Amino acid sequence: MNDVTDTSKIKAEASASAPASNKNDVILEIANISVSFDGFKALNDLSMKFMRNELRCIIGPNGAGKTTMMDCITGKTTPDEGTCTFNNTVDLSKLSEAEIALVGIGRKFQKPTIFESHTVFENLELAMKTDKTVFFSLFAVVDDVMRDRISETLKTVNLSAHADQLAGRLSHGQKQWLEIGMLLMQDPQLLLLDEPVAGMTDDETERTGELFNSLKGKHSLVVVEHDMDFVAQLKSMVTVLDQGSMLCEGEMAAVQSDPRVIEVYLGR
Amino acid sequence: MSNARTPFIVRFFSATGRTGWIAIALFALLTIVAVPVCHLMFQEGDALFISTFYVTLIGKIMCYAIVAVAMDLIWGYAGVLSLAQGLFFALGGYAFGMYLMRSIGLDGVYKSHLPDFMVFLDWKAYPWFWAFTDSFVYSIFLAIAAPGLLAFVFGFFVFRSRVKGVYFAIISQAMLYAFLLLFFMNNTGFGGNNGFTDFKRILGYDITSPEMRATLFALSSATLLFALLFGRYVVTSKYGRILTAIRDAEMRVMFLGYNPLWYKLFIWTVAAIICGIAGALYVPQVGIINPSEMATANSIEIAIWAAIGGRGTLVGPAIGAFVVNLSKSWFTVAFPEYWLYFLGLLFVLVTLLLPQGLVGLYQQLRARSTR
Amino acid sequence: MLCKLQFRFFSPTKILRTAILLPWLAAIFSMPVNAELIEGFPLDPELVHQLNGDGNKAKTNAIKQLTLLATPEAVQVLTALAEDRLMIAGDSGEILIRMEGEKAFDATSGKEVSPVPEDMDQVYPNNRVRVVLNTSMSILKLFDPNQEIRLEAAKQIEDTGGADEMFLPIMDRVLAKESDSEIKEIITLVKAMIGVKSTDPAVRLSAVKDLGESDNPDIKLKLTEMTDPANEADSSVRAAAEESLASLEQKILIGETVTRVFTGLSLGSILLLAALGLAITYGVMGIINMAHGELLMIGAFATFVVHDFFRDNFAEYFDWYIVAAVPMAFISAAVVGVIMERTVIRWLYGRALETLLTTWGISLILIQTVRVMFGTFNQEIANPAWLSGSVEVMSNVNLPWNRLIIIGFAVAVLVLVWLLLNRTRLGLFVRAVTQNRTMAGCVGVPTARIDTVAFALGAAIAGLGGVALSQVSNVGPEMGQGYIVDCFMTVVLGGVGQLAGTVWASMGIGIVTKLVEGGLGAVFAKVIVLAIIILVIQKRPQGLFALKGRTAD
């Protein structure tokens, strides 16, 4: 099928545009994007930069545009204006969702989205970084190398005991973990995580924080979260969005004491 | 479990489990050996004789069962309810019907090289799309290519714009309807509302001879079994898992880097081709093809075969095709005015009370008894 | 004598002719006296006798001469001829007018002939003579004071084309006194059509120019002939003919386009009526009601039942059965809708594909039930008299009343539905339930009852659509099946949940279908409309009018 050539071209492009780690390397640049839904401005001239191997948290009140921003990056929404550039070269607005995933951007949704009628093992198998064309899938076989990678990830997200269980039977927190595990199997350069700890127990939340901190340095992570304790645990740069624009940026402590931030969270 | 070094052919056939193979063997023994033998070796009045009526009826239903398997691939596994499978079935039938029409030769009513309906319209030559249809092999190819190509083009545009669910069902029905109208017209070159009929022979052999009936019957059965084996391989492959994943959470599949367009398009096209083959087998057995095969009602009925047998089980829809069509042939003789009531109630009751179909019911009962 | 003659006019059997002629007498006598006009009886005996002369030519000439006189006496004679009452006495050879009550009058002098001669033969106009006679009678009607009668006569003259050069003077007289512009236009056209046959190039030239003013497609052929040197020797006439032809063709094109757009609007209104209910059940409630076509059918059958009831019991009010059918269809479809919702659909909210299959099953049951009750064949429904006939907008554009009324009916239903959904508490509840069922339930909206009412409303509107359909198409058990695809395409194209979208989509589909149909035929029009819809959905997958919105994942 046609997509064989398409995706291999993108992969070549992606690997060509991923130079060996450069400390000040920008992995994703959002430039002046605006999105409006029937008059409502969800994003208003938003510009941001994410560095390679950085962990960044994004907070903001409801309707600040956090999810819309992720939609723009991953191709779910096309911005009315502005561009998203990946690895300095790839213009994301020209790619489809699947192509964006193939260049190395993984995304976890706000509501855990997994394949409920597949087993946990199969969920991870489908997520694995590999040839994703129809032709390949028709003849694909799970070999020992893949099996090892999957059990490794199962261990990381603490689901080894549930490998053969249907994913739909997992608890809410476990579903969140499975989705994170699927992202890891994708081995993306950039992970976008929309409210990854929603519905998790305190214990699970803490473990997730540990996991993210361990990923820092190997991947770039963007975490959208409402749980301030969790954000504090990540000890990262924090960006505050409000009404589709950036309000401020900085360390967690500095952001928390910023009067503008206090106002948007409490003042209304 | 198989590994990467297992040859493809072994993997293909080992996709079907042991129970499946036993069932297939029994069915093959019955339909490829027993029925043809009984039909040919015994005479009217013998206890083991199987009449032309039953051979034709069961042969016809086996073609329907092939369509039901195709419907399950696209609806049960990919979650795409198509209300146009009858169109692909009919296109396959028309393609092979063209060959059958040309094989009539000079034996038509008007003793012309052209089919009677063309003579009637005062046409002097075959239209361009009838080219090469005097070749058996080409018409078989056409029975595969025509539905395949139409499905590919339609599917490409519709899947690309992410039309799904009910939208897809409605648009596919509209396409079916448009073709129904086109084929009803006299000047589109397919015989108008009379379609093709009065076939005489296939490859020189009399089409109504018992030997030909038995052959077509066995061929239909073999095709049905192959469709089941093929379907089983496809749905158990990684491709099949991605297909069900698309059905359950298309967005997630996309963000994993799979393009659902090609995944859906492949199975949609394959399902159309399977229907086309079924149509090509069906036409010589019933001896007629006309636009009524494209009626919207027929295509929706295919969905109920799949639903009553059990979606996502492959064998279930085939069973459903048998159940519904056997009841139909019984009802239309015994209580013709109640058939539509029965079919209507079947639609209502199956969706309300039996969402997993007969196979699902059987599995539930077995699970309960083993517990 | 005259008194007696006039008295005859009051006989009840001839009341119509009286209405035409009596007041007209006054009009004739008030006209300026023409030098050639002979006042009253006696008529020129030679002229009267020519009516029975040798050969058609003599007869038709006499008729024309009498027509040009246009006196009441001439009308008497011509009317008698037309009504087979003009006799020739066997003994004297006089021409007599026979009257009821076995009386006879001399056609020349107007005197009563008594006793009535035993031996009389009818002056029999053969078919060729009768054609001329009819034209004459029509021309004489142009002097009637009743505008409608004059207009009808003018149209008749135009349609038969029987008038020739001899009638030109009387037509000039008509034009001089006529005040109605429409009649004037027709007569001018008739004059021009006579004029182009003239041997005088100047007359032909002015006639050709007059023809250019017309928008009547029938004269296209004549004008085309006149542009050919083989038929028309004079070059200036040919040039004028070219010009007139161009202007005529433009007018015809405009007329045809107007007609197509109108029939498109009318088709669109039918689609709208059929699809409006679906816009509620599918667009607002998310139910794929494949039995929607059958609800239309039930509306049509309710109309049929009312139709038969009126015909059998209230024949004198028969024309108004349709008014009674509207509530009847509304209620019957609503009842079926309530039963469907209560028994089946309520278990299937949120499972669109399942509703598709079950409602299809229901549609089969409904079809079979109607077959059992009414038979499998199409039923005869007579349109009320006030729905037949048409309005002429241009000479080549006629808008049938039933289509106009359906457009009006569709608008009325649309307004009612819009008001119901947007201006009533029920509408508020329906919108609340469909947007967020749980939340609506929490704030005290009786969701289950609202579902039933909303579904019944959608069904009832389909019933109203059925009333409209019964007036323009066959009424039979399977009639609904033909509409289901069209209805869904309309709702899909317009955008789910958008009443405005449904309106634009139905009108768009209607007009495009009719415009394409003109060139390519009905089937290809359907195919092309389908292709256009698929292409539109490429660009706007949620329909033309769907709202963009934030969807939570």
Short mmCIF file of N, CA and C in Angstrom, two decimals, chain C residues 81-173:
data_model
loop_
_atom_site.label_atom_id
_atom_site.label_comp_id
_atom_site.label_asym_id
_atom_site.label_seq_id
_atom_site.Cartn_x
_atom_site.Cartn_y
_atom_site.Cartn_z
N LEU C 81 -74.71 29.22 -36.50
CA LEU C 81 -73.93 28.30 -37.34
C LEU C 81 -73.11 27.36 -36.46
N ALA C 82 -72.50 27.95 -35.42
CA ALA C 82 -71.65 27.14 -34.55
C ALA C 82 -72.47 26.13 -33.78
N GLU C 83 -73.71 26.48 -33.48
CA GLU C 83 -74.55 25.59 -32.67
C GLU C 83 -75.47 24.73 -33.52
N ASP C 84 -75.18 24.63 -34.79
CA ASP C 84 -75.96 23.81 -35.72
C ASP C 84 -77.43 24.23 -35.78
N ARG C 85 -77.68 25.52 -35.62
CA ARG C 85 -79.07 25.99 -35.70
C ARG C 85 -79.31 26.82 -36.95
N LEU C 86 -78.32 26.91 -37.81
CA LEU C 86 -78.50 27.69 -39.04
C LEU C 86 -79.03 26.74 -40.12
N MET C 87 -80.18 27.07 -40.65
CA MET C 87 -80.85 26.15 -41.57
C MET C 87 -81.03 26.80 -42.94
N ILE C 88 -81.25 25.94 -43.90
CA ILE C 88 -81.62 26.46 -45.22
C ILE C 88 -82.97 25.86 -45.59
N ALA C 89 -83.88 26.77 -45.92
CA ALA C 89 -85.24 26.31 -46.22
C ALA C 89 -85.24 25.62 -47.58
N GLY C 90 -85.86 24.46 -47.61
CA GLY C 90 -85.84 23.66 -48.84
C GLY C 90 -86.59 24.34 -49.99
N ASP C 91 -87.71 25.00 -49.65
CA ASP C 91 -88.51 25.58 -50.74
C ASP C 91 -87.95 26.92 -51.22
N SER C 92 -87.74 27.88 -50.26
CA SER C 92 -87.34 29.22 -50.69
C SER C 92 -85.84 29.39 -50.82
N GLY C 93 -85.08 28.53 -50.20
CA GLY C 93 -83.62 28.66 -50.24
C GLY C 93 -83.12 29.75 -49.32
N GLU C 94 -84.02 30.26 -48.45
CA GLU C 94 -83.60 31.29 -47.50
C GLU C 94 -82.80 30.66 -46.37
N ILE C 95 -81.90 31.47 -45.80
CA ILE C 95 -81.14 31.01 -44.63
C ILE C 95 -81.92 31.41 -43.39
N LEU C 96 -82.17 30.45 -42.52
CA LEU C 96 -83.00 30.71 -41.34
C LEU C 96 -82.22 30.37 -40.08
N ILE C 97 -82.60 31.08 -38.99
CA ILE C 97 -82.06 30.72 -37.69
C ILE C 97 -83.15 30.00 -36.94
N ARG C 98 -82.85 28.77 -36.57
CA ARG C 98 -83.84 28.00 -35.85
C ARG C 98 -83.71 28.29 -34.36
N MET C 99 -84.87 28.43 -33.71
CA MET C 99 -84.87 28.72 -32.28
C MET C 99 -85.62 27.62 -31.56
N GLU C 100 -85.43 27.57 -30.28
CA GLU C 100 -86.17 26.60 -29.48
C GLU C 100 -87.66 26.90 -29.57
N GLY C 101 -88.46 25.90 -29.37
CA GLY C 101 -89.91 26.09 -29.47
C GLY C 101 -90.34 26.15 -30.92
N GLU C 102 -89.60 25.51 -31.78
CA GLU C 102 -89.94 25.40 -33.19
C GLU C 102 -90.25 26.76 -33.82
N LYS C 103 -89.37 27.72 -33.59
CA LYS C 103 -89.52 29.01 -34.27
C LYS C 103 -88.35 29.17 -35.21
N ALA C 104 -88.52 30.04 -36.17
CA ALA C 104 -87.41 30.30 -37.09
C ALA C 104 -87.40 31.78 -37.48
N PHE C 105 -86.23 32.32 -37.67
CA PHE C 105 -86.06 33.73 -38.05
C PHE C 105 -85.23 33.79 -39.30
N ASP C 106 -85.53 34.76 -40.09
CA ASP C 106 -84.73 34.95 -41.29
C ASP C 106 -83.38 35.53 -40.91
N ALA C 107 -82.33 34.90 -41.38
CA ALA C 107 -81.00 35.30 -40.96
C ALA C 107 -80.60 36.65 -41.55
N THR C 108 -81.22 37.03 -42.66
CA THR C 108 -80.85 38.29 -43.28
C THR C 108 -81.62 39.45 -42.67
N SER C 109 -82.93 39.26 -42.55
CA SER C 109 -83.75 40.38 -42.08
C SER C 109 -83.98 40.34 -40.59
N GLY C 110 -83.90 39.18 -39.99
CA GLY C 110 -84.17 39.06 -38.58
C GLY C 110 -85.64 38.88 -38.28
N LYS C 111 -86.46 38.75 -39.32
CA LYS C 111 -87.91 38.60 -39.10
C LYS C 111 -88.26 37.16 -38.87
N GLU C 112 -89.31 36.97 -38.05
CA GLU C 112 -89.74 35.60 -37.78
C GLU C 112 -90.40 35.03 -39.03
N VAL C 113 -90.09 33.77 -39.28
CA VAL C 113 -90.69 33.11 -40.42
C VAL C 113 -91.77 32.18 -39.90
N SER C 114 -92.97 32.44 -40.31
CA SER C 114 -94.05 31.62 -39.79
C SER C 114 -94.99 31.30 -40.92
N PRO C 115 -95.43 30.14 -41.10
CA PRO C 115 -95.01 28.99 -40.29
C PRO C 115 -93.59 28.52 -40.61
N VAL C 116 -93.08 27.77 -39.72
CA VAL C 116 -91.73 27.24 -39.95
C VAL C 116 -91.78 26.27 -41.11
N PRO C 117 -90.91 26.48 -42.09
CA PRO C 117 -90.96 25.58 -43.25
C PRO C 117 -90.76 24.13 -42.83
N GLU C 118 -91.50 23.25 -43.51
CA GLU C 118 -91.40 21.82 -43.19
C GLU C 118 -90.02 21.29 -43.54
N ASP C 119 -89.60 21.71 -44.72
CA ASP C 119 -88.38 21.11 -45.29
C ASP C 119 -87.21 22.03 -45.04
N MET C 120 -86.38 21.66 -44.04
CA MET C 120 -85.20 22.48 -43.74
C MET C 120 -83.95 21.59 -43.70
N ASP C 121 -82.88 22.13 -44.23
CA ASP C 121 -81.59 21.42 -44.12
C ASP C 121 -80.65 22.26 -43.25
N GLN C 122 -79.81 21.58 -42.54
CA GLN C 122 -78.86 22.33 -41.72
C GLN C 122 -77.74 22.85 -42.58
N VAL C 123 -77.32 24.10 -42.31
CA VAL C 123 -76.10 24.60 -42.96
C VAL C 123 -74.95 24.00 -42.18
N TYR C 124 -74.31 23.01 -42.78
CA TYR C 124 -73.36 22.23 -42.00
C TYR C 124 -71.93 22.71 -42.25
N PRO C 125 -71.30 23.26 -41.22
CA PRO C 125 -69.90 23.65 -41.41
C PRO C 125 -69.01 22.42 -41.28
N ASN C 126 -68.23 22.09 -42.32
CA ASN C 126 -67.31 20.95 -42.17
C ASN C 126 -66.13 21.35 -41.28
N ASN C 127 -65.25 20.42 -41.03
CA ASN C 127 -64.21 20.67 -40.05
C ASN C 127 -63.35 21.88 -40.37
N ARG C 128 -63.02 22.04 -41.63
CA ARG C 128 -62.16 23.17 -41.99
C ARG C 128 -62.86 24.49 -41.75
N VAL C 129 -64.14 24.49 -42.07
CA VAL C 129 -64.92 25.71 -41.84
C VAL C 129 -65.05 25.96 -40.34
N ARG C 130 -65.23 24.88 -39.62
CA ARG C 130 -65.43 25.01 -38.18
C ARG C 130 -64.19 25.63 -37.49
N VAL C 131 -63.02 25.29 -38.00
CA VAL C 131 -61.80 25.86 -37.41
C VAL C 131 -61.86 27.38 -37.50
N VAL C 132 -62.20 27.86 -38.69
CA VAL C 132 -62.28 29.31 -38.88
C VAL C 132 -63.38 29.90 -38.00
N LEU C 133 -64.49 29.16 -37.95
CA LEU C 133 -65.63 29.62 -37.16
C LEU C 133 -65.24 29.76 -35.68
N ASN C 134 -64.52 28.77 -35.18
CA ASN C 134 -64.08 28.83 -33.78
C ASN C 134 -63.21 30.06 -33.53
N THR C 135 -62.27 30.28 -34.45
CA THR C 135 -61.41 31.44 -34.29
C THR C 135 -62.25 32.71 -34.26
N SER C 136 -63.23 32.76 -35.16
CA SER C 136 -64.11 33.94 -35.21
C SER C 136 -64.81 34.14 -33.89
N MET C 137 -65.38 33.07 -33.38
CA MET C 137 -66.11 33.17 -32.12
C MET C 137 -65.19 33.67 -31.02
N SER C 138 -63.94 33.17 -31.02
CA SER C 138 -63.00 33.61 -29.99
C SER C 138 -62.71 35.09 -30.15
N ILE C 139 -62.53 35.51 -31.39
CA ILE C 139 -62.21 36.92 -31.62
C ILE C 139 -63.36 37.80 -31.14
N LEU C 140 -64.58 37.34 -31.40
CA LEU C 140 -65.73 38.14 -30.98
C LEU C 140 -65.79 38.23 -29.46
N LYS C 141 -65.32 37.17 -28.79
CA LYS C 141 -65.33 37.20 -27.32
C LYS C 141 -64.39 38.26 -26.78
N LEU C 142 -63.44 38.72 -27.61
CA LEU C 142 -62.50 39.74 -27.15
C LEU C 142 -63.21 41.05 -26.80
N PHE C 143 -64.50 41.16 -27.20
CA PHE C 143 -65.25 42.38 -26.89
C PHE C 143 -66.06 42.24 -25.61
N ASP C 144 -65.94 41.09 -24.99
CA ASP C 144 -66.68 40.85 -23.76
C ASP C 144 -66.17 41.76 -22.65
N PRO C 145 -67.06 42.28 -21.80
CA PRO C 145 -66.58 43.15 -20.71
C PRO C 145 -65.84 42.36 -19.63
N ASN C 146 -66.06 41.06 -19.56
CA ASN C 146 -65.39 40.27 -18.52
C ASN C 146 -63.94 40.00 -18.93
N GLN C 147 -63.02 40.48 -18.12
CA GLN C 147 -61.59 40.36 -18.45
C GLN C 147 -61.18 38.90 -18.58
N GLU C 148 -61.68 38.03 -17.69
CA GLU C 148 -61.28 36.62 -17.71
C GLU C 148 -61.66 35.95 -19.02
N ILE C 149 -62.88 36.27 -19.47
CA ILE C 149 -63.34 35.65 -20.72
C ILE C 149 -62.51 36.16 -21.89
N ARG C 150 -62.23 37.45 -21.86
CA ARG C 150 -61.39 38.02 -22.95
C ARG C 150 -60.02 37.35 -22.95
N LEU C 151 -59.46 37.17 -21.74
CA LEU C 151 -58.12 36.60 -21.66
C LEU C 151 -58.12 35.17 -22.19
N GLU C 152 -59.15 34.44 -21.79
CA GLU C 152 -59.22 33.05 -22.23
C GLU C 152 -59.36 32.98 -23.75
N ALA C 153 -60.20 33.89 -24.28
CA ALA C 153 -60.37 33.92 -25.74
C ALA C 153 -59.05 34.24 -26.42
N ALA C 154 -58.33 35.22 -25.86
CA ALA C 154 -57.05 35.61 -26.46
C ALA C 154 -56.09 34.42 -26.48
N LYS C 155 -56.05 33.69 -25.36
CA LYS C 155 -55.15 32.53 -25.29
C LYS C 155 -55.55 31.48 -26.33
N GLN C 156 -56.86 31.34 -26.47
CA GLN C 156 -57.34 30.35 -27.43
C GLN C 156 -56.93 30.71 -28.85
N ILE C 157 -57.06 31.99 -29.16
CA ILE C 157 -56.66 32.45 -30.50
C ILE C 157 -55.17 32.18 -30.71
N GLU C 158 -54.40 32.46 -29.66
CA GLU C 158 -52.96 32.27 -29.76
C GLU C 158 -52.63 30.79 -29.95
N ASP C 159 -53.28 29.94 -29.15
CA ASP C 159 -52.96 28.52 -29.19
C ASP C 159 -53.34 27.88 -30.52
N THR C 160 -54.54 28.21 -31.03
CA THR C 160 -54.95 27.56 -32.27
C THR C 160 -54.24 28.14 -33.47
N GLY C 161 -53.86 29.40 -33.37
CA GLY C 161 -53.14 30.01 -34.49
C GLY C 161 -53.99 30.08 -35.74
N GLY C 162 -55.30 30.10 -35.58
CA GLY C 162 -56.18 30.07 -36.75
C GLY C 162 -56.42 31.43 -37.40
N ALA C 163 -56.05 32.48 -36.70
CA ALA C 163 -56.33 33.82 -37.24
C ALA C 163 -55.42 34.11 -38.44
N ASP C 164 -55.95 34.81 -39.43
CA ASP C 164 -55.11 35.18 -40.57
C ASP C 164 -55.23 36.68 -40.89
N GLU C 165 -54.63 37.04 -41.99
CA GLU C 165 -54.49 38.46 -42.32
C GLU C 165 -55.82 39.21 -42.34
N MET C 166 -56.88 38.49 -42.70
CA MET C 166 -58.18 39.14 -42.80
C MET C 166 -58.66 39.68 -41.47
N PHE C 167 -58.20 39.05 -40.39
CA PHE C 167 -58.67 39.47 -39.07
C PHE C 167 -57.92 40.68 -38.52
N LEU C 168 -56.86 41.10 -39.25
CA LEU C 168 -56.03 42.18 -38.71
C LEU C 168 -56.82 43.43 -38.31
N PRO C 169 -57.77 43.89 -39.16
CA PRO C 169 -58.47 45.13 -38.78
C PRO C 169 -59.19 45.01 -37.46
N ILE C 170 -59.83 43.85 -37.21
CA ILE C 170 -60.59 43.73 -35.96
C ILE C 170 -59.65 43.66 -34.78
N MET C 171 -58.48 43.10 -35.01
CA MET C 171 -57.51 43.03 -33.91
C MET C 171 -57.01 44.41 -33.55
N ASP C 172 -56.83 45.23 -34.59
CA ASP C 172 -56.44 46.61 -34.30
C ASP C 172 -57.49 47.29 -33.44
N ARG C 173 -58.74 46.96 -33.75
CA ARG C 173 -59.82 47.56 -32.97
C ARG C 173 -59.76 47.07 -31.52
#
